[in-house]
Amino acid sequence: MFKVNIKETQNPAILKFEFPDFLTYGANFEYKNIDETENSPLAKKLFYLPFVKTVYISGNFIAIERFSIVEWADVQDAVAEEIEKFITDGGKVLIETENSQNKKIPVTVYGETTPNPAVLKFVANKKLTKTAIEFKNIDQTDVSPLAKELFKFPYVKEVFIDENYVSISKYDSYDWNDITIEVRSFIKNFIENGGTVIEEDLIVKTEVHEKNQEEYFDKLDVTSQQIINILEEYVKPAVAADGGNISFNSYDDATKRVSVTLQGACSGCPSSTFTLKNGIENMLRQMLNDNDIIVEANNG
């Protein structure tokens, strides 16, 4: 039987009902009342519920904003069942009209080699995410529909997404010459058709996001703050250019040990890890005037 997945949002009045497949590509729909639902039989049916204020349809989900007369905890299961029954009985989420035909968003994607032969970097001409995030397997891809789809290819081992690029790590039994065109075309089509790369509102609940906030930075000791500033200004740009990322974990003043995490193309390549570790270590020793500093580089 058809099932929807219920997801909370940052707005307590709005709840998302996720579908296993995309409902629309490259278009978003918002309905404020039943008179606006000409192209959405499902939205029209939902407005018969007295607490429905607004219906949104985008990508692979329907989001519903409620009036304050009810709490979502009391009605969300009933709404999910209503949606599931509607679809199971052959109801349409959207019907194509002259004003609602989906239009592709032109996107350019090209492949770049990295210092890690197992990793290729696919660069887009648009921003994909505000927060760098790495996925080791498909079970970690709740925040990224794109990463989830990429893991369905048998050769995809790991996925790293940052700024305007996707770094993909492959299994050794595959050759980039045989799969690069397929991966590039898939990413390009996914973005052009309006697919969601990253669900930014879900990332805010992760530790990765917390460590990128000013509140986290302000609570650190002065040396840790200096190390982060050095990494951000002098190391990250070069690492990002190679399809990777580096993040600060901790600094122990007693042992002078700095712990960092390497992601993307920088992760899992012994030679590049060793070179990068030594380079960061020498830089920190020189800029902090402390020759006892030791860098511990961990793969993400």
PDB file of N, CA, C and O in Angstrom, residues 165-232:
ATOM      1  N   TYR A 165      29.297  21.921  -5.476  1.00  0.00           N
ATOM      2  CA  TYR A 165      29.817  20.693  -6.067  1.00  0.00           C
ATOM      3  C   TYR A 165      29.458  19.448  -5.252  1.00  0.00           C
ATOM      4  O   TYR A 165      29.121  19.507  -4.071  1.00  0.00           O
ATOM      5  N   VAL A 166      29.547  18.309  -5.954  1.00  0.00           N
ATOM      6  CA  VAL A 166      29.328  17.001  -5.343  1.00  0.00           C
ATOM      7  C   VAL A 166      30.578  16.162  -5.594  1.00  0.00           C
ATOM      8  O   VAL A 166      30.962  15.961  -6.753  1.00  0.00           O
ATOM      9  N   SER A 167      31.218  15.688  -4.535  1.00  0.00           N
ATOM     10  CA  SER A 167      32.359  14.790  -4.665  1.00  0.00           C
ATOM     11  C   SER A 167      31.882  13.364  -4.440  1.00  0.00           C
ATOM     12  O   SER A 167      31.227  13.079  -3.444  1.00  0.00           O
ATOM     13  N   ILE A 168      32.221  12.496  -5.379  1.00  0.00           N
ATOM     14  CA  ILE A 168      31.781  11.107  -5.280  1.00  0.00           C
ATOM     15  C   ILE A 168      32.981  10.175  -5.196  1.00  0.00           C
ATOM     16  O   ILE A 168      33.908  10.257  -6.012  1.00  0.00           O
ATOM     17  N   SER A 169      32.946   9.299  -4.212  1.00  0.00           N
ATOM     18  CA  SER A 169      33.979   8.280  -4.046  1.00  0.00           C
ATOM     19  C   SER A 169      33.445   6.971  -4.611  1.00  0.00           C
ATOM     20  O   SER A 169      32.337   6.550  -4.267  1.00  0.00           O
ATOM     21  N   LYS A 170      34.210   6.326  -5.482  1.00  0.00           N
ATOM     22  CA  LYS A 170      33.768   5.086  -6.129  1.00  0.00           C
ATOM     23  C   LYS A 170      34.487   3.877  -5.528  1.00  0.00           C
ATOM     24  O   LYS A 170      35.520   3.995  -4.864  1.00  0.00           O
ATOM     25  N   TYR A 171      33.942   2.716  -5.806  1.00  0.00           N
ATOM     26  CA  TYR A 171      34.606   1.467  -5.434  1.00  0.00           C
ATOM     27  C   TYR A 171      35.730   1.186  -6.429  1.00  0.00           C
ATOM     28  O   TYR A 171      35.647   1.545  -7.608  1.00  0.00           O
ATOM     29  N   ASP A 172      36.790   0.532  -5.956  1.00  0.00           N
ATOM     30  CA  ASP A 172      37.991   0.316  -6.776  1.00  0.00           C
ATOM     31  C   ASP A 172      37.737  -0.526  -8.022  1.00  0.00           C
ATOM     32  O   ASP A 172      38.475  -0.424  -9.008  1.00  0.00           O
ATOM     33  N   SER A 173      36.710  -1.353  -8.003  1.00  0.00           N
ATOM     34  CA  SER A 173      36.462  -2.246  -9.139  1.00  0.00           C
ATOM     35  C   SER A 173      35.895  -1.524 -10.362  1.00  0.00           C
ATOM     36  O   SER A 173      35.732  -2.124 -11.425  1.00  0.00           O
ATOM     37  N   TYR A 174      35.590  -0.241 -10.212  1.00  0.00           N
ATOM     38  CA  TYR A 174      35.043   0.538 -11.325  1.00  0.00           C
ATOM     39  C   TYR A 174      36.052   1.572 -11.805  1.00  0.00           C
ATOM     40  O   TYR A 174      36.893   2.049 -11.028  1.00  0.00           O
ATOM     41  N   ASP A 175      35.956   1.918 -13.081  1.00  0.00           N
ATOM     42  CA  ASP A 175      36.852   2.897 -13.694  1.00  0.00           C
ATOM     43  C   ASP A 175      36.071   4.165 -14.009  1.00  0.00           C
ATOM     44  O   ASP A 175      34.964   4.095 -14.576  1.00  0.00           O
ATOM     45  N   TRP A 176      36.641   5.323 -13.666  1.00  0.00           N
ATOM     46  CA  TRP A 176      35.949   6.587 -13.916  1.00  0.00           C
ATOM     47  C   TRP A 176      35.635   6.781 -15.402  1.00  0.00           C
ATOM     48  O   TRP A 176      34.631   7.399 -15.761  1.00  0.00           O
ATOM     49  N   ASN A 177      36.487   6.262 -16.270  1.00  0.00           N
ATOM     50  CA  ASN A 177      36.254   6.424 -17.707  1.00  0.00           C
ATOM     51  C   ASN A 177      34.934   5.788 -18.144  1.00  0.00           C
ATOM     52  O   ASN A 177      34.328   6.200 -19.141  1.00  0.00           O
ATOM     53  N   ASP A 178      34.492   4.792 -17.384  1.00  0.00           N
ATOM     54  CA  ASP A 178      33.266   4.080 -17.761  1.00  0.00           C
ATOM     55  C   ASP A 178      31.999   4.683 -17.149  1.00  0.00           C
ATOM     56  O   ASP A 178      30.892   4.415 -17.631  1.00  0.00           O
ATOM     57  N   ILE A 179      32.153   5.467 -16.095  1.00  0.00           N
ATOM     58  CA  ILE A 179      30.965   5.907 -15.361  1.00  0.00           C
ATOM     59  C   ILE A 179      30.803   7.424 -15.240  1.00  0.00           C
ATOM     60  O   ILE A 179      29.743   7.904 -14.836  1.00  0.00           O
ATOM     61  N   THR A 180      31.826   8.200 -15.584  1.00  0.00           N
ATOM     62  CA  THR A 180      31.770   9.658 -15.401  1.00  0.00           C
ATOM     63  C   THR A 180      30.605  10.314 -16.135  1.00  0.00           C
ATOM     64  O   THR A 180      29.874  11.128 -15.567  1.00  0.00           O
ATOM     65  N   ILE A 181      30.404   9.946 -17.390  1.00  0.00           N
ATOM     66  CA  ILE A 181      29.337  10.565 -18.184  1.00  0.00           C
ATOM     67  C   ILE A 181      27.971  10.267 -17.569  1.00  0.00           C
ATOM     68  O   ILE A 181      27.103  11.144 -17.473  1.00  0.00           O
ATOM     69  N   GLU A 182      27.779   9.033 -17.105  1.00  0.00           N
ATOM     70  CA  GLU A 182      26.493   8.652 -16.509  1.00  0.00           C
ATOM     71  C   GLU A 182      26.220   9.450 -15.233  1.00  0.00           C
ATOM     72  O   GLU A 182      25.114   9.956 -15.030  1.00  0.00           O
ATOM     73  N   VAL A 183      27.250   9.592 -14.381  1.00  0.00           N
ATOM     74  CA  VAL A 183      27.077  10.332 -13.127  1.00  0.00           C
ATOM     75  C   VAL A 183      26.815  11.808 -13.402  1.00  0.00           C
ATOM     76  O   VAL A 183      25.913  12.419 -12.821  1.00  0.00           O
ATOM     77  N   ARG A 184      27.615  12.399 -14.294  1.00  0.00           N
ATOM     78  CA  ARG A 184      27.446  13.820 -14.613  1.00  0.00           C
ATOM     79  C   ARG A 184      26.054  14.091 -15.170  1.00  0.00           C
ATOM     80  O   ARG A 184      25.380  15.049 -14.771  1.00  0.00           O
ATOM     81  N   SER A 185      25.585  13.238 -16.072  1.00  0.00           N
ATOM     82  CA  SER A 185      24.264  13.425 -16.678  1.00  0.00           C
ATOM     83  C   SER A 185      23.159  13.279 -15.639  1.00  0.00           C
ATOM     84  O   SER A 185      22.183  14.032 -15.647  1.00  0.00           O
ATOM     85  N   PHE A 186      23.337  12.322 -14.728  1.00  0.00           N
ATOM     86  CA  PHE A 186      22.312  12.112 -13.706  1.00  0.00           C
ATOM     87  C   PHE A 186      22.191  13.333 -12.792  1.00  0.00           C
ATOM     88  O   PHE A 186      21.088  13.813 -12.517  1.00  0.00           O
ATOM     89  N   ILE A 187      23.333  13.841 -12.315  1.00  0.00           N
ATOM     90  CA  ILE A 187      23.321  15.007 -11.428  1.00  0.00           C
ATOM     91  C   ILE A 187      22.717  16.216 -12.146  1.00  0.00           C
ATOM     92  O   ILE A 187      21.892  16.945 -11.588  1.00  0.00           O
ATOM     93  N   LYS A 188      23.126  16.425 -13.385  1.00  0.00           N
ATOM     94  CA  LYS A 188      22.613  17.554 -14.177  1.00  0.00           C
ATOM     95  C   LYS A 188      21.094  17.453 -14.334  1.00  0.00           C
ATOM     96  O   LYS A 188      20.373  18.430 -14.082  1.00  0.00           O
ATOM     97  N   ASN A 189      20.584  16.279 -14.719  1.00  0.00           N
ATOM     98  CA  ASN A 189      19.144  16.106 -14.920  1.00  0.00           C
ATOM     99  C   ASN A 189      18.370  16.229 -13.612  1.00  0.00           C
ATOM    100  O   ASN A 189      17.272  16.781 -13.572  1.00  0.00           O
ATOM    101  N   PHE A 190      18.952  15.703 -12.533  1.00  0.00           N
ATOM    102  CA  PHE A 190      18.300  15.768 -11.227  1.00  0.00           C
ATOM    103  C   PHE A 190      18.077  17.221 -10.813  1.00  0.00           C
ATOM    104  O   PHE A 190      16.985  17.604 -10.383  1.00  0.00           O
ATOM    105  N   ILE A 191      19.109  18.053 -10.965  1.00  0.00           N
ATOM    106  CA  ILE A 191      19.012  19.460 -10.569  1.00  0.00           C
ATOM    107  C   ILE A 191      18.086  20.218 -11.520  1.00  0.00           C
ATOM    108  O   ILE A 191      17.247  21.013 -11.097  1.00  0.00           O
ATOM    109  N   GLU A 192      18.247  19.968 -12.826  1.00  0.00           N
ATOM    110  CA  GLU A 192      17.418  20.667 -13.815  1.00  0.00           C
ATOM    111  C   GLU A 192      15.928  20.385 -13.616  1.00  0.00           C
ATOM    112  O   GLU A 192      15.092  21.255 -13.831  1.00  0.00           O
ATOM    113  N   ASN A 193      15.605  19.176 -13.183  1.00  0.00           N
ATOM    114  CA  ASN A 193      14.209  18.798 -13.010  1.00  0.00           C
ATOM    115  C   ASN A 193      13.642  19.190 -11.656  1.00  0.00           C
ATOM    116  O   ASN A 193      12.539  18.766 -11.284  1.00  0.00           O
ATOM    117  N   GLY A 194      14.402  20.007 -10.907  1.00  0.00           N
ATOM    118  CA  GLY A 194      13.885  20.526  -9.650  1.00  0.00           C
ATOM    119  C   GLY A 194      14.081  19.627  -8.451  1.00  0.00           C
ATOM    120  O   GLY A 194      13.465  19.839  -7.405  1.00  0.00           O
ATOM    121  N   GLY A 195      14.922  18.601  -8.583  1.00  0.00           N
ATOM    122  CA  GLY A 195      15.181  17.713  -7.456  1.00  0.00           C
ATOM    123  C   GLY A 195      15.853  18.455  -6.304  1.00  0.00           C
ATOM    124  O   GLY A 195      16.626  19.382  -6.519  1.00  0.00           O
ATOM    125  N   THR A 196      15.533  18.048  -5.074  1.00  0.00           N
ATOM    126  CA  THR A 196      16.120  18.669  -3.889  1.00  0.00           C
ATOM    127  C   THR A 196      17.490  18.067  -3.613  1.00  0.00           C
ATOM    128  O   THR A 196      17.603  16.853  -3.424  1.00  0.00           O
ATOM    129  N   VAL A 197      18.507  18.901  -3.579  1.00  0.00           N
ATOM    130  CA  VAL A 197      19.871  18.426  -3.300  1.00  0.00           C
ATOM    131  C   VAL A 197      20.033  18.198  -1.798  1.00  0.00           C
ATOM    132  O   VAL A 197      20.446  17.133  -1.344  1.00  0.00           O
ATOM    133  N   ILE A 198      19.714  19.226  -1.012  1.00  0.00           N
ATOM    134  CA  ILE A 198      19.841  19.167   0.445  1.00  0.00           C
ATOM    135  C   ILE A 198      18.602  19.779   1.087  1.00  0.00           C
ATOM    136  O   ILE A 198      18.152  20.854   0.690  1.00  0.00           O
ATOM    137  N   GLU A 199      18.055  19.113   2.091  1.00  0.00           N
ATOM    138  CA  GLU A 199      16.964  19.676   2.891  1.00  0.00           C
ATOM    139  C   GLU A 199      17.599  20.495   4.013  1.00  0.00           C
ATOM    140  O   GLU A 199      17.916  19.967   5.080  1.00  0.00           O
ATOM    141  N   GLU A 200      17.802  21.788   3.775  1.00  0.00           N
ATOM    142  CA  GLU A 200      18.528  22.632   4.724  1.00  0.00           C
ATOM    143  C   GLU A 200      17.873  22.660   6.106  1.00  0.00           C
ATOM    144  O   GLU A 200      18.548  22.743   7.125  1.00  0.00           O
ATOM    145  N   ASP A 201      16.538  22.576   6.155  1.00  0.00           N
ATOM    146  CA  ASP A 201      15.858  22.661   7.447  1.00  0.00           C
ATOM    147  C   ASP A 201      16.097  21.421   8.304  1.00  0.00           C
ATOM    148  O   ASP A 201      15.907  21.444   9.524  1.00  0.00           O
ATOM    149  N   LEU A 202      16.543  20.322   7.684  1.00  0.00           N
ATOM    150  CA  LEU A 202      16.870  19.124   8.451  1.00  0.00           C
ATOM    151  C   LEU A 202      18.312  19.148   8.946  1.00  0.00           C
ATOM    152  O   LEU A 202      18.631  18.571   9.988  1.00  0.00           O
ATOM    153  N   ILE A 203      19.194  19.823   8.205  1.00  0.00           N
ATOM    154  CA  ILE A 203      20.600  19.899   8.606  1.00  0.00           C
ATOM    155  C   ILE A 203      20.756  20.644   9.926  1.00  0.00           C
ATOM    156  O   ILE A 203      21.652  20.347  10.714  1.00  0.00           O
ATOM    157  N   VAL A 204      19.875  21.600  10.204  1.00  0.00           N
ATOM    158  CA  VAL A 204      20.023  22.427  11.408  1.00  0.00           C
ATOM    159  C   VAL A 204      19.953  21.605  12.680  1.00  0.00           C
ATOM    160  O   VAL A 204      20.356  22.066  13.743  1.00  0.00           O
ATOM    161  N   LYS A 205      19.478  20.367  12.587  1.00  0.00           N
ATOM    162  CA  LYS A 205      19.375  19.531  13.774  1.00  0.00           C
ATOM    163  C   LYS A 205      20.627  18.682  13.995  1.00  0.00           C
ATOM    164  O   LYS A 205      20.710  17.933  14.955  1.00  0.00           O
ATOM    165  N   THR A 206      21.613  18.777  13.104  1.00  0.00           N
ATOM    166  CA  THR A 206      22.778  17.909  13.190  1.00  0.00           C
ATOM    167  C   THR A 206      23.948  18.585  13.885  1.00  0.00           C
ATOM    168  O   THR A 206      24.037  19.804  13.978  1.00  0.00           O
ATOM    169  N   GLU A 207      24.890  17.755  14.348  1.00  0.00           N
ATOM    170  CA  GLU A 207      26.099  18.257  15.001  1.00  0.00           C
ATOM    171  C   GLU A 207      26.951  19.066  14.030  1.00  0.00           C
ATOM    172  O   GLU A 207      27.595  20.040  14.393  1.00  0.00           O
ATOM    173  N   VAL A 208      26.936  18.659  12.760  1.00  0.00           N
ATOM    174  CA  VAL A 208      27.699  19.383  11.742  1.00  0.00           C
ATOM    175  C   VAL A 208      27.276  20.843  11.692  1.00  0.00           C
ATOM    176  O   VAL A 208      28.102  21.756  11.632  1.00  0.00           O
ATOM    177  N   HIS A 209      25.970  21.069  11.714  1.00  0.00           N
ATOM    178  CA  HIS A 209      25.463  22.440  11.665  1.00  0.00           C
ATOM    179  C   HIS A 209      25.813  23.206  12.929  1.00  0.00           C
ATOM    180  O   HIS A 209      26.187  24.379  12.882  1.00  0.00           O
ATOM    181  N   GLU A 210      25.702  22.558  14.082  1.00  0.00           N
ATOM    182  CA  GLU A 210      25.997  23.218  15.357  1.00  0.00           C
ATOM    183  C   GLU A 210      27.418  23.770  15.374  1.00  0.00           C
ATOM    184  O   GLU A 210      27.671  24.858  15.877  1.00  0.00           O
ATOM    185  N   LYS A 211      28.354  23.004  14.826  1.00  0.00           N
ATOM    186  CA  LYS A 211      29.759  23.421  14.860  1.00  0.00           C
ATOM    187  C   LYS A 211      30.055  24.566  13.899  1.00  0.00           C
ATOM    188  O   LYS A 211      31.139  25.134  13.929  1.00  0.00           O
ATOM    189  N   ASN A 212      29.077  24.896  13.052  1.00  0.00           N
ATOM    190  CA  ASN A 212      29.263  26.014  12.130  1.00  0.00           C
ATOM    191  C   ASN A 212      28.604  27.296  12.620  1.00  0.00           C
ATOM    192  O   ASN A 212      28.631  28.309  11.920  1.00  0.00           O
ATOM    193  N   GLN A 213      28.048  27.263  13.816  1.00  0.00           N
ATOM    194  CA  GLN A 213      27.346  28.425  14.331  1.00  0.00           C
ATOM    195  C   GLN A 213      28.256  29.303  15.192  1.00  0.00           C
ATOM    196  O   GLN A 213      29.212  28.839  15.803  1.00  0.00           O
ATOM    197  N   GLU A 214      27.941  30.604  15.241  1.00  0.00           N
ATOM    198  CA  GLU A 214      28.739  31.551  16.016  1.00  0.00           C
ATOM    199  C   GLU A 214      28.730  31.205  17.506  1.00  0.00           C
ATOM    200  O   GLU A 214      29.719  31.416  18.198  1.00  0.00           O
ATOM    201  N   GLU A 215      27.597  30.669  17.980  1.00  0.00           N
ATOM    202  CA  GLU A 215      27.501  30.333  19.399  1.00  0.00           C
ATOM    203  C   GLU A 215      28.543  29.290  19.790  1.00  0.00           C
ATOM    204  O   GLU A 215      29.140  29.363  20.859  1.00  0.00           O
ATOM    205  N   TYR A 216      28.773  28.322  18.911  1.00  0.00           N
ATOM    206  CA  TYR A 216      29.774  27.281  19.165  1.00  0.00           C
ATOM    207  C   TYR A 216      31.172  27.899  19.196  1.00  0.00           C
ATOM    208  O   TYR A 216      31.982  27.618  20.076  1.00  0.00           O
ATOM    209  N   PHE A 217      31.451  28.763  18.220  1.00  0.00           N
ATOM    210  CA  PHE A 217      32.755  29.413  18.112  1.00  0.00           C
ATOM    211  C   PHE A 217      33.043  30.267  19.346  1.00  0.00           C
ATOM    212  O   PHE A 217      34.155  30.246  19.890  1.00  0.00           O
ATOM    213  N   ASP A 218      32.044  31.019  19.789  1.00  0.00           N
ATOM    214  CA  ASP A 218      32.235  31.945  20.917  1.00  0.00           C
ATOM    215  C   ASP A 218      32.555  31.237  22.225  1.00  0.00           C
ATOM    216  O   ASP A 218      33.166  31.822  23.124  1.00  0.00           O
ATOM    217  N   LYS A 219      32.160  29.975  22.359  1.00  0.00           N
ATOM    218  CA  LYS A 219      32.392  29.234  23.601  1.00  0.00           C
ATOM    219  C   LYS A 219      33.778  28.595  23.652  1.00  0.00           C
ATOM    220  O   LYS A 219      34.181  28.077  24.695  1.00  0.00           O
ATOM    221  N   LEU A 220      34.509  28.625  22.556  1.00  0.00           N
ATOM    222  CA  LEU A 220      35.828  27.995  22.510  1.00  0.00           C
ATOM    223  C   LEU A 220      36.903  28.881  23.126  1.00  0.00           C
ATOM    224  O   LEU A 220      36.747  30.102  23.232  1.00  0.00           O
ATOM    225  N   ASP A 221      38.031  28.255  23.484  1.00  0.00           N
ATOM    226  CA  ASP A 221      39.165  29.025  24.000  1.00  0.00           C
ATOM    227  C   ASP A 221      39.813  29.797  22.854  1.00  0.00           C
ATOM    228  O   ASP A 221      39.572  29.511  21.671  1.00  0.00           O
ATOM    229  N   VAL A 222      40.663  30.756  23.201  1.00  0.00           N
ATOM    230  CA  VAL A 222      41.256  31.656  22.206  1.00  0.00           C
ATOM    231  C   VAL A 222      42.085  30.896  21.175  1.00  0.00           C
ATOM    232  O   VAL A 222      42.004  31.172  19.968  1.00  0.00           O
ATOM    233  N   THR A 223      42.879  29.915  21.614  1.00  0.00           N
ATOM    234  CA  THR A 223      43.727  29.171  20.674  1.00  0.00           C
ATOM    235  C   THR A 223      42.876  28.384  19.681  1.00  0.00           C
ATOM    236  O   THR A 223      43.177  28.357  18.486  1.00  0.00           O
ATOM    237  N   SER A 224      41.800  27.775  20.159  1.00  0.00           N
ATOM    238  CA  SER A 224      40.904  27.031  19.265  1.00  0.00           C
ATOM    239  C   SER A 224      40.287  27.970  18.230  1.00  0.00           C
ATOM    240  O   SER A 224      40.174  27.628  17.047  1.00  0.00           O
ATOM    241  N   GLN A 225      39.920  29.163  18.658  1.00  0.00           N
ATOM    242  CA  GLN A 225      39.358  30.143  17.729  1.00  0.00           C
ATOM    243  C   GLN A 225      40.394  30.562  16.686  1.00  0.00           C
ATOM    244  O   GLN A 225      40.067  30.710  15.501  1.00  0.00           O
ATOM    245  N   GLN A 226      41.639  30.723  17.109  1.00  0.00           N
ATOM    246  CA  GLN A 226      42.701  31.080  16.169  1.00  0.00           C
ATOM    247  C   GLN A 226      42.920  29.967  15.151  1.00  0.00           C
ATOM    248  O   GLN A 226      43.111  30.230  13.951  1.00  0.00           O
ATOM    249  N   ILE A 227      42.889  28.720  15.618  1.00  0.00           N
ATOM    250  CA  ILE A 227      43.077  27.576  14.720  1.00  0.00           C
ATOM    251  C   ILE A 227      41.964  27.520  13.685  1.00  0.00           C
ATOM    252  O   ILE A 227      42.205  27.328  12.486  1.00  0.00           O
ATOM    253  N   ILE A 228      40.720  27.723  14.117  1.00  0.00           N
ATOM    254  CA  ILE A 228      39.581  27.713  13.188  1.00  0.00           C
ATOM    255  C   ILE A 228      39.727  28.807  12.139  1.00  0.00           C
ATOM    256  O   ILE A 228      39.502  28.584  10.948  1.00  0.00           O
ATOM    257  N   ASN A 229      40.135  29.994  12.567  1.00  0.00           N
ATOM    258  CA  ASN A 229      40.305  31.110  11.630  1.00  0.00           C
ATOM    259  C   ASN A 229      41.393  30.811  10.600  1.00  0.00           C
ATOM    260  O   ASN A 229      41.258  31.149   9.416  1.00  0.00           O
ATOM    261  N   ILE A 230      42.473  30.171  11.035  1.00  0.00           N
ATOM    262  CA  ILE A 230      43.559  29.814  10.116  1.00  0.00           C
ATOM    263  C   ILE A 230      43.076  28.769   9.110  1.00  0.00           C
ATOM    264  O   ILE A 230      43.342  28.870   7.904  1.00  0.00           O
ATOM    265  N   LEU A 231      42.367  27.763   9.602  1.00  0.00           N
ATOM    266  CA  LEU A 231      41.839  26.727   8.706  1.00  0.00           C
ATOM    267  C   LEU A 231      40.885  27.324   7.681  1.00  0.00           C
ATOM    268  O   LEU A 231      40.934  26.986   6.497  1.00  0.00           O
ATOM    269  N   GLU A 232      39.998  28.216   8.142  1.00  0.00           N
ATOM    270  CA  GLU A 232      39.000  28.822   7.257  1.00  0.00           C
ATOM    271  C   GLU A 232      39.649  29.679   6.173  1.00  0.00           C
ATOM    272  O   GLU A 232      39.230  29.654   5.015  1.00  0.00           O
TER     273      GLU A 232
END
